[in-house]
Amino acid sequence: MARLVADGLTNREIMERLKLSRRTVETHITNIRAKLDVASRAALAASVVRASQST
């Protein structure tokens, strides 16, 4: 799901693509942000991009 955020998808687009409820998508993104200790979707996206460049 973090990759989808980094790809620029909105919660609605993620919801439709993964066939999940809006609340489930919001909860997962909130939990991912907490685990990575980032404050925003933009910071989450940057973390995903950095991680993919280092592999």
XYZ file of N, CA and C in Angstrom:
165
model
N 0.817 -1.185 0.000
C 0.000 0.000 0.000
C 0.869 1.260 0.000
N 1.993 1.205 0.677
C 2.898 2.356 0.692
C 3.378 2.672 -0.723
N 3.606 1.634 -1.526
C 4.038 1.839 -2.914
C 2.962 2.587 -3.698
N 1.700 2.290 -3.443
C 0.606 2.971 -4.140
C 0.550 4.446 -3.751
N 0.798 4.734 -2.481
C 0.868 6.132 -2.038
C 2.015 6.829 -2.756
N 3.172 6.156 -2.820
C 4.336 6.743 -3.494
C 4.077 6.946 -4.980
N 3.229 6.106 -5.557
C 2.880 6.251 -6.978
C 1.884 7.390 -7.207
N 1.422 8.014 -6.127
C 0.550 9.173 -6.247
C -0.942 8.876 -6.219
N -1.318 7.654 -5.884
C -2.734 7.319 -5.842
C -3.400 7.931 -4.610
N -4.631 8.346 -4.772
C -5.419 8.851 -3.651
C -5.969 7.671 -2.865
N -6.490 7.953 -1.680
C -7.118 6.894 -0.891
C -8.239 6.239 -1.683
N -9.021 7.032 -2.387
C -10.127 6.478 -3.181
C -9.605 5.543 -4.263
N -8.544 5.945 -4.945
C -7.976 5.104 -5.994
C -7.415 3.802 -5.423
N -6.766 3.896 -4.267
C -6.244 2.699 -3.601
C -7.410 1.797 -3.192
N -8.436 2.392 -2.643
C -9.623 1.663 -2.218
C -10.217 0.873 -3.377
N -10.376 1.533 -4.505
C -10.966 0.886 -5.676
C -10.043 -0.188 -6.244
N -8.750 0.085 -6.287
C -7.805 -0.875 -6.859
C -7.718 -2.150 -6.012
N -7.694 -1.973 -4.682
C -7.517 -3.114 -3.788
C -8.840 -3.691 -3.279
N -9.943 -3.067 -3.660
C -11.271 -3.527 -3.229
C -11.390 -3.549 -1.702
N -10.958 -2.456 -1.076
C -11.032 -2.295 0.366
C -11.938 -1.120 0.692
N -12.382 -1.048 1.930
C -13.184 0.095 2.340
C -12.296 1.320 2.535
N -12.905 2.482 2.507
C -12.184 3.736 2.713
C -11.488 3.719 4.065
N -12.205 3.264 5.081
C -11.657 3.249 6.439
C -10.458 2.305 6.553
N -10.509 1.172 5.890
C -9.396 0.217 5.918
C -8.148 0.825 5.305
N -8.320 1.501 4.181
C -7.184 2.156 3.521
C -6.606 3.231 4.439
N -7.464 4.054 5.021
C -6.996 5.112 5.915
C -6.241 4.530 7.109
N -6.775 3.450 7.681
C -6.135 2.816 8.835
C -4.767 2.258 8.467
N -4.679 1.570 7.343
C -3.398 1.003 6.926
C -2.361 2.095 6.683
N -2.764 3.158 6.018
C -1.817 4.244 5.748
C -1.380 4.911 7.043
N -2.307 5.118 7.951
C -1.965 5.689 9.264
C -0.974 4.792 9.997
N -1.215 3.477 9.973
C -0.309 2.541 10.651
C 1.073 2.507 9.990
N 1.112 2.553 8.675
C 2.395 2.571 7.960
C 3.171 3.834 8.320
N 2.468 4.977 8.318
C 3.134 6.234 8.675
C 3.689 6.181 10.087
N 2.940 5.578 11.005
C 3.398 5.477 12.394
C 4.641 4.583 12.492
N 4.628 3.454 11.802
C 5.772 2.539 11.848
C 7.024 3.173 11.260
N 6.849 3.956 10.206
C 8.004 4.607 9.576
C 8.335 5.948 10.227
N 7.491 6.371 11.165
C 7.670 7.642 11.884
C 7.771 8.818 10.915
N 6.783 8.895 10.000
C 6.708 10.013 9.073
C 5.399 10.762 9.313
N 5.414 12.057 9.056
C 4.289 12.914 9.415
C 3.264 13.108 8.309
N 3.580 12.722 7.087
C 2.655 13.019 5.989
C 2.744 11.961 4.901
N 1.778 12.013 3.992
C 1.802 11.112 2.830
C 3.031 11.393 1.970
N 3.397 12.663 1.862
C 4.574 13.024 1.064
C 5.841 12.430 1.665
N 5.958 12.484 2.981
C 7.124 11.904 3.646
C 7.128 10.383 3.498
N 5.957 9.781 3.536
C 5.843 8.339 3.309
C 6.308 7.991 1.900
N 5.839 8.748 0.931
C 6.238 8.515 -0.462
C 7.748 8.658 -0.624
N 8.319 9.682 -0.003
C 9.771 9.883 -0.096
C 10.518 8.710 0.523
N 10.028 8.181 1.626
C 10.668 7.026 2.272
C 10.637 5.801 1.361
N 9.527 5.597 0.692
C 9.393 4.454 -0.210
C 10.359 4.606 -1.388
N 10.450 5.801 -1.933
C 11.348 6.045 -3.055
C 12.796 5.832 -2.632
N 13.174 6.362 -1.475
C 14.550 6.169 -0.979
C 14.860 4.685 -0.775
N 13.919 3.962 -0.210
C 14.122 2.533 0.043
C 14.278 1.765 -1.261
N 13.515 2.132 -2.265
C 13.597 1.413 -3.539
C 14.900 1.737 -4.284
N 15.447 2.916 -4.048
C 16.692 3.292 -4.707
C 17.896 2.606 -4.053
N 17.770 2.233 -2.787
C 18.906 1.632 -2.082
C 18.983 0.121 -2.280
N 18.006 -0.465 -2.966
C 18.042 -1.923 -3.177
C 18.490 -2.262 -4.573
